[in-house]
Coordinates of C-alpha atoms and ligand atoms in Angstrom, one line a residue:
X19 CA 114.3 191.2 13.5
X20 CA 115.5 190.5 17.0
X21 CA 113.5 187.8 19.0
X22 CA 114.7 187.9 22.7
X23 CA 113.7 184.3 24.5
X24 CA 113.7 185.3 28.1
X25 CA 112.6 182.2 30.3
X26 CA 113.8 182.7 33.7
X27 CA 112.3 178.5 33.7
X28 CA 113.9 177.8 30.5
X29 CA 111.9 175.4 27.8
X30 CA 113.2 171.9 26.5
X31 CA 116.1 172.2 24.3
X32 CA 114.1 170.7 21.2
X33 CA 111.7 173.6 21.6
X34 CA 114.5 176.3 21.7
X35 CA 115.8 174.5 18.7
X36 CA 113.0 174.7 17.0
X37 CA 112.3 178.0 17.9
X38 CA 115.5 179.0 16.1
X39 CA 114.5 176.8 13.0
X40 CA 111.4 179.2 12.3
X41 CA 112.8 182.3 13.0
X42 CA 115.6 181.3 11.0
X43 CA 113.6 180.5 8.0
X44 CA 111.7 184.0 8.3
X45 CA 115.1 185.4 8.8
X46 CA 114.9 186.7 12.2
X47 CA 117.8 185.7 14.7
X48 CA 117.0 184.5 18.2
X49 CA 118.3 185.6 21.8
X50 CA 118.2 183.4 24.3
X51 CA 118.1 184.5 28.1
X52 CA 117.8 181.5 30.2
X53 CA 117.6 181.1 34.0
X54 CA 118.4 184.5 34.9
X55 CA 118.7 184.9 38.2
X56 CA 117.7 189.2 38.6
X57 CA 115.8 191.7 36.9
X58 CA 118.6 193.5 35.2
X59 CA 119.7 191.0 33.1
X60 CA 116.0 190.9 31.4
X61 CA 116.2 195.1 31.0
X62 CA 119.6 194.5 29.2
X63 CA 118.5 191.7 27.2
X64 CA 115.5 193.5 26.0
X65 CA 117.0 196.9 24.7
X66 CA 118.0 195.3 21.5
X67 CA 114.1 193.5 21.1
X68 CA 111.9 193.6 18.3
X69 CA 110.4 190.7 19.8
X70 CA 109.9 189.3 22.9
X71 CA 108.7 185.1 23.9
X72 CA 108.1 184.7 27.2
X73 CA 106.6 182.0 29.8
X74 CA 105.3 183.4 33.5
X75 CA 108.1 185.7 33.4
X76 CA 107.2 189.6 34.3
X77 CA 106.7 191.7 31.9
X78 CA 106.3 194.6 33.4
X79 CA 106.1 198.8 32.9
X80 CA 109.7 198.9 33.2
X81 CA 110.6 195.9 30.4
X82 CA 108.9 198.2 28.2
X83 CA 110.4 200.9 28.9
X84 CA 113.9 199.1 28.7
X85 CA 113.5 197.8 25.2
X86 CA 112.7 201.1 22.6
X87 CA 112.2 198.5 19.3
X88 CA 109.8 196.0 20.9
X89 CA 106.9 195.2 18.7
X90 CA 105.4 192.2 19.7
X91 CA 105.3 189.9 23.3
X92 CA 104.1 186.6 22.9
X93 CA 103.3 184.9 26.2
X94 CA 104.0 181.3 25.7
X95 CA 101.0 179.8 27.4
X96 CA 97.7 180.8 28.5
X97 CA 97.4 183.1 31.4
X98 CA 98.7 186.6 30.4
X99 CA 98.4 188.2 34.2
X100 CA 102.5 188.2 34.0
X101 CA 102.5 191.1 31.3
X102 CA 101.4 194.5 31.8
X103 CA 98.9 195.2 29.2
X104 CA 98.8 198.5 29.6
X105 CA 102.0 199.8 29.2
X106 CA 102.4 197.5 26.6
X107 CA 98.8 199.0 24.6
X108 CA 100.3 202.6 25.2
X109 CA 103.6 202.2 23.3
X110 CA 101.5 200.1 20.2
X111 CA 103.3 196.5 21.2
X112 CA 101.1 193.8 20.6
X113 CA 100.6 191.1 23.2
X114 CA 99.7 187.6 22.4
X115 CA 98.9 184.4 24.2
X116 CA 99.4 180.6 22.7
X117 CA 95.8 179.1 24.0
X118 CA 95.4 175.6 24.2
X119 CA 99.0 174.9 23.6
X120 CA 100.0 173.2 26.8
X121 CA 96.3 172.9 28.3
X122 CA 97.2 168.7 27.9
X123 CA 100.3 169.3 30.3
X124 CA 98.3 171.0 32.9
X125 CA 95.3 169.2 32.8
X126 CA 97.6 165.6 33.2
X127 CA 98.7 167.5 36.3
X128 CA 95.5 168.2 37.8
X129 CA 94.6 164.8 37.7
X130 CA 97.6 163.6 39.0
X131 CA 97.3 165.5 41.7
X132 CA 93.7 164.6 42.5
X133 CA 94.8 160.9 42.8
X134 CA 97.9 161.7 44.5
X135 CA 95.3 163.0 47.3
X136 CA 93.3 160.5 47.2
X137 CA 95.7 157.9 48.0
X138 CA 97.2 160.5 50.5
X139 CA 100.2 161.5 48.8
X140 CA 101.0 158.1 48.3
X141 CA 101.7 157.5 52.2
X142 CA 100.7 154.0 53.7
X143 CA 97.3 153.7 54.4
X144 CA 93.6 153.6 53.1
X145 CA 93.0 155.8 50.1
X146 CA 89.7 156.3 48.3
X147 CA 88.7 156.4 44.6
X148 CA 88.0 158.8 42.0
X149 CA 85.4 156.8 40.4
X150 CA 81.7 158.0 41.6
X151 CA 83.1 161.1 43.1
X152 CA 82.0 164.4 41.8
X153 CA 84.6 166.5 39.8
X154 CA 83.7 170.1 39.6
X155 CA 85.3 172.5 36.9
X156 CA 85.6 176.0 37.6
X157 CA 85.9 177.9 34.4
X158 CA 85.5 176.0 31.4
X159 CA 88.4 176.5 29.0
X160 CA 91.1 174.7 27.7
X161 CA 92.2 173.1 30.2
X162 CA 89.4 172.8 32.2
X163 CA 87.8 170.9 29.2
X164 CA 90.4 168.2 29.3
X165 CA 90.2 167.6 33.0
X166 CA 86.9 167.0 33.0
X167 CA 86.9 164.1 30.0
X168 CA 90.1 162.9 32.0
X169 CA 87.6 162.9 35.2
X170 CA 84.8 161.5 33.1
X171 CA 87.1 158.8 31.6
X172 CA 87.7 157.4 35.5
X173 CA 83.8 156.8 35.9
X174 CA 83.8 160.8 37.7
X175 CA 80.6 162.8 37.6
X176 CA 81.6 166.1 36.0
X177 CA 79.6 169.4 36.8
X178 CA 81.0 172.6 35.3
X179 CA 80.8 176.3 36.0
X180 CA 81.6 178.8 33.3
X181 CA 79.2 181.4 32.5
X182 CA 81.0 182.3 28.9
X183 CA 80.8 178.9 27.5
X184 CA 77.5 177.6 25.5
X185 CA 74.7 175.4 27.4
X186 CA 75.1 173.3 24.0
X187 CA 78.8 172.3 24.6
X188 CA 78.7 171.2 27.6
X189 CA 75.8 169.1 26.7
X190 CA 78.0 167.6 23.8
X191 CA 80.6 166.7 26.5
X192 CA 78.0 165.0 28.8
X193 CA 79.3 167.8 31.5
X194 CA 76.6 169.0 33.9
X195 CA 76.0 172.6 34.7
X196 CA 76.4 174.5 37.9
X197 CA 74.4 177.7 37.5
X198 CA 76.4 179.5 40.1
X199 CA 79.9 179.6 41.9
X200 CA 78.4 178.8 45.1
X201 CA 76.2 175.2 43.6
X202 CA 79.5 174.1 42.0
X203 CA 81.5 173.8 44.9
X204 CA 78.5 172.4 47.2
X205 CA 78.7 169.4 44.5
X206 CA 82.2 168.8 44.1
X207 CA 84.5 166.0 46.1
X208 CA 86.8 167.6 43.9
X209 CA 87.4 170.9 42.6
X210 CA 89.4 171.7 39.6
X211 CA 90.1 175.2 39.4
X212 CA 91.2 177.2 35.8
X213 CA 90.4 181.1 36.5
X214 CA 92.8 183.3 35.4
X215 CA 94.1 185.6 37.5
X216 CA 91.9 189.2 37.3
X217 CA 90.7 192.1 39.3
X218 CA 87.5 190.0 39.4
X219 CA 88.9 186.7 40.5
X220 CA 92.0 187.6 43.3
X221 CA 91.1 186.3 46.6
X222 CA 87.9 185.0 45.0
X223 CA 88.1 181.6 46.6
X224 CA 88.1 181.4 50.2
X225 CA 86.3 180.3 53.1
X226 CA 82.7 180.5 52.3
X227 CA 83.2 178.8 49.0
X228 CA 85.6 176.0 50.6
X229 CA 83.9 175.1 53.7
X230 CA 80.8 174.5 51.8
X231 CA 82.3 171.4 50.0
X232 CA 81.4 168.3 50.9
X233 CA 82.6 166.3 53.7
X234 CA 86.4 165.2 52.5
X235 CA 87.0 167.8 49.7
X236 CA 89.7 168.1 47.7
X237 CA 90.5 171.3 45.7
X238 CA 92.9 171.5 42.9
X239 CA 94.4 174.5 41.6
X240 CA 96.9 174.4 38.7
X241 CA 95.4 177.9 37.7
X242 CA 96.7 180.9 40.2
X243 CA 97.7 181.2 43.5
X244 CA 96.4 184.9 43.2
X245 CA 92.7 183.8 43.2
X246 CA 93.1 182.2 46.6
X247 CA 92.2 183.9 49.9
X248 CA 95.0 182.4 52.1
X249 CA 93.5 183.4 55.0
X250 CA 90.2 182.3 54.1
X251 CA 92.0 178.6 53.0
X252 CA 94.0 178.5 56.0
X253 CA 90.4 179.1 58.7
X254 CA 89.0 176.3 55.9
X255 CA 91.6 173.5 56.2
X256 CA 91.5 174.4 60.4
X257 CA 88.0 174.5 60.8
X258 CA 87.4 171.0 58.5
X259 CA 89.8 168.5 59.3
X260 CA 88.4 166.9 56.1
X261 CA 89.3 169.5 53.8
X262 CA 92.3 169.1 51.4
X263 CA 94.2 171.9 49.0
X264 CA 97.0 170.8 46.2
X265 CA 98.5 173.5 44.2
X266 CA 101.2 174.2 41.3
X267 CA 101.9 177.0 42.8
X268 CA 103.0 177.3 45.9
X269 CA 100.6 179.8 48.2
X270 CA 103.0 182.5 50.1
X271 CA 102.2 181.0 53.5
X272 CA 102.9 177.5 51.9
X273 CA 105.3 176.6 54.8
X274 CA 103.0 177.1 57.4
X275 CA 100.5 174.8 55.8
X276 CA 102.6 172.0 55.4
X277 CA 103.6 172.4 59.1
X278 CA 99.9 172.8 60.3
X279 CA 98.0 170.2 57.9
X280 CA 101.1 168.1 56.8
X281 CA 99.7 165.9 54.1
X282 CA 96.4 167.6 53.3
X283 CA 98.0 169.7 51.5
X284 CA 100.3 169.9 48.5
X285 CA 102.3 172.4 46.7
X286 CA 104.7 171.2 43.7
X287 CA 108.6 172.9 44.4
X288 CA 108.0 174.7 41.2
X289 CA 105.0 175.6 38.9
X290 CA 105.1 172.8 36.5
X291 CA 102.0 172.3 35.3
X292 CA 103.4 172.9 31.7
X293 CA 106.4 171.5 32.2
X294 CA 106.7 168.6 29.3
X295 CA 109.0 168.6 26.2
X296 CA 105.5 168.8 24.5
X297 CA 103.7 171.6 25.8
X298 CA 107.2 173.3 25.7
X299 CA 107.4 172.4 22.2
X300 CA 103.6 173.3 21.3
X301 CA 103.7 176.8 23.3
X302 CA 107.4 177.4 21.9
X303 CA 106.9 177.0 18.4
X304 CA 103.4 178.4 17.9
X305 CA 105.0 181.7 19.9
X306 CA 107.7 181.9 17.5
X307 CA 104.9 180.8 14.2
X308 CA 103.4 183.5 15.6
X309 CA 105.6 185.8 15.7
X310 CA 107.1 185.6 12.1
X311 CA 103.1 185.7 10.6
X312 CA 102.8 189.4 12.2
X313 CA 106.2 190.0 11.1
X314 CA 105.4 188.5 7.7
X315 CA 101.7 190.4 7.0
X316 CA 100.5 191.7 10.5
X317 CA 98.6 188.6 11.5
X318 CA 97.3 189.2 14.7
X319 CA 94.3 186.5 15.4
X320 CA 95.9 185.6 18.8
X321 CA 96.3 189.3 19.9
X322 CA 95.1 190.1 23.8
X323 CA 95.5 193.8 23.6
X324 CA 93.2 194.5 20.8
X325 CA 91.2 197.8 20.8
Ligands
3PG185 C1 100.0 179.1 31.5 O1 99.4 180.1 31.9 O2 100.2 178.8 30.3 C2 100.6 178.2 32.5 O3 100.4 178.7 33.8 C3 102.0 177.8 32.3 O4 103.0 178.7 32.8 P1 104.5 178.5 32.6 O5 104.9 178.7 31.2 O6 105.2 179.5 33.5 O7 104.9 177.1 33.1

């Protein structure tokens, strides 16, 4: 079988290598499209797919209907917003995710961010401390797990929100419970936020939820910009010169909140919240494990598209 590797953000070199090992040794060949700068050069590439890895690149109606053989998409990573599950569940291609595979990665990020903000941005001046401050995590997963024993780990008081996880686990992580949306972010100095990006959750977080922070807020988003109300952040941030936003991925009127609240906020040049040879390695090679196991005897326990 053909696996294409279309990163238009290519992975480390040991993880493409060893992407190539496993396929190799279930005697599939690999692809690689690197870096490519349009859209046509991902329809070409895919026409001659069985199988398809993939990081936040599109995967939309018209991939599919470029590539006639395509069995199998594995998004290397979490968030599967960047593939069109329909069109994918209509010609019988099976999509997957790699959970938990670079949740470290993002979750190192999120706290380097909040201490980057707290010590604004690393400027001259009088910072402030993590330790005492309350970290709220919105949704409760992978990587929201991890950033709240990183935020526990500084001497942080860590209240979570997440109505699909147990009572019981986060009382085994000594994490305290916002019943609602609304309590969370009343609690939180700093809000860590890990939606993914749904019908449910675009534009979800805006001015209501942000202005009812406490005095000197700081939220964190290494999730989506998608679940952001720009509007809503922008009237936030102008209304509460206390309030702070740091994201991995840039907002679309990111330029004109750098020029209008300079260092309160912060957006990395380029989503990298999973950008380590290790979660590049762990989200690589599990997509490719994965990959030859449904090849091999139809192995599907990572399957998002299930009936
Ligand atoms: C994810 O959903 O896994 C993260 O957002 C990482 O995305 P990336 O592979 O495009 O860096």
């Amino acid at each position: 079988m053909k696996i294409l590797l279309a990163t238009e953000k290519p992975f480390a070199a040991e993880a493409v290598e060893g992407i190539r090992g496993i396929a190799a040794e279930a005697g599939h060949e690999v692809a690689l499209l690197e870096k490519y700068a349009d859209r046509q050069q991902l329809l070409e590439a895919v026409a001659s797919a069985d199988a398809l890895i993939v990081r936040s690149d599109k995967v939309t109606a018209e991939v599919v209907a470029a590539a006639p053989k395509l069995k199998i998409v594995v998004r290397a990573g979490a968030g599967y917003d960047n593939v069109d599950l329909g069109a994918c569940t209509e010609r019988g291609i099976v999509v997957m995710n790699t959970p938990g595979q670079n949740s470290n990665a993002v979750a190192e990020l999120a706290l380097g961010m909040m201490i980057s903000m707290a010590r604004g941005q690393f400027t001259p001046g009088t910072g402030s401390e993590l330790k005492g401050k309350t970290l709220g995590i919105h949704a409760y997963g992978n990587v929201g797990r991890l950033v709240g024993l990183l935020g526990k780990a500084l001497g942080m008081r860590v209240v979570a929100h997440d109505p699909w996880v147990a009572k019981e686990v986060f009382a085994a992580d000594g994490v305290g419970v916002a019943e609602s949306v609304g309590e969370l972010y009343r609690v939180s100095d700093y809000l860590s936020l890990h939606i993914p990006a749904t019908a449910e959750t675009r534009g979800s977080i805006g001015h209501e939820l942000l202005t009812s922070m406490p005095k000197g807020a700081t939220l964190i988003n290494t999730a989506r910009k998608e679940v952001i109300d720009e509007e809503g952040l922008t009237r936030a941030l102008d209304e509460r010169a206390d309030l702070k936003y740091a994201t991995d991925i840039a907002a679309d009127c990111q330029a004109a909140l750098c020029e209008r609240f300079g260092k309160r906020v912060f957006a990395t040049a380029k989503k990298m919240g999973a950008e380590t040879a290790e979660a590049n390695v762990n989200a690589g090679l599990a997509a490719a494990r994965q990959i030859s196991e449904y090849f091999l005897d139809g192995n599907t326990k990572f399957q998002v598209n299930k009936g």
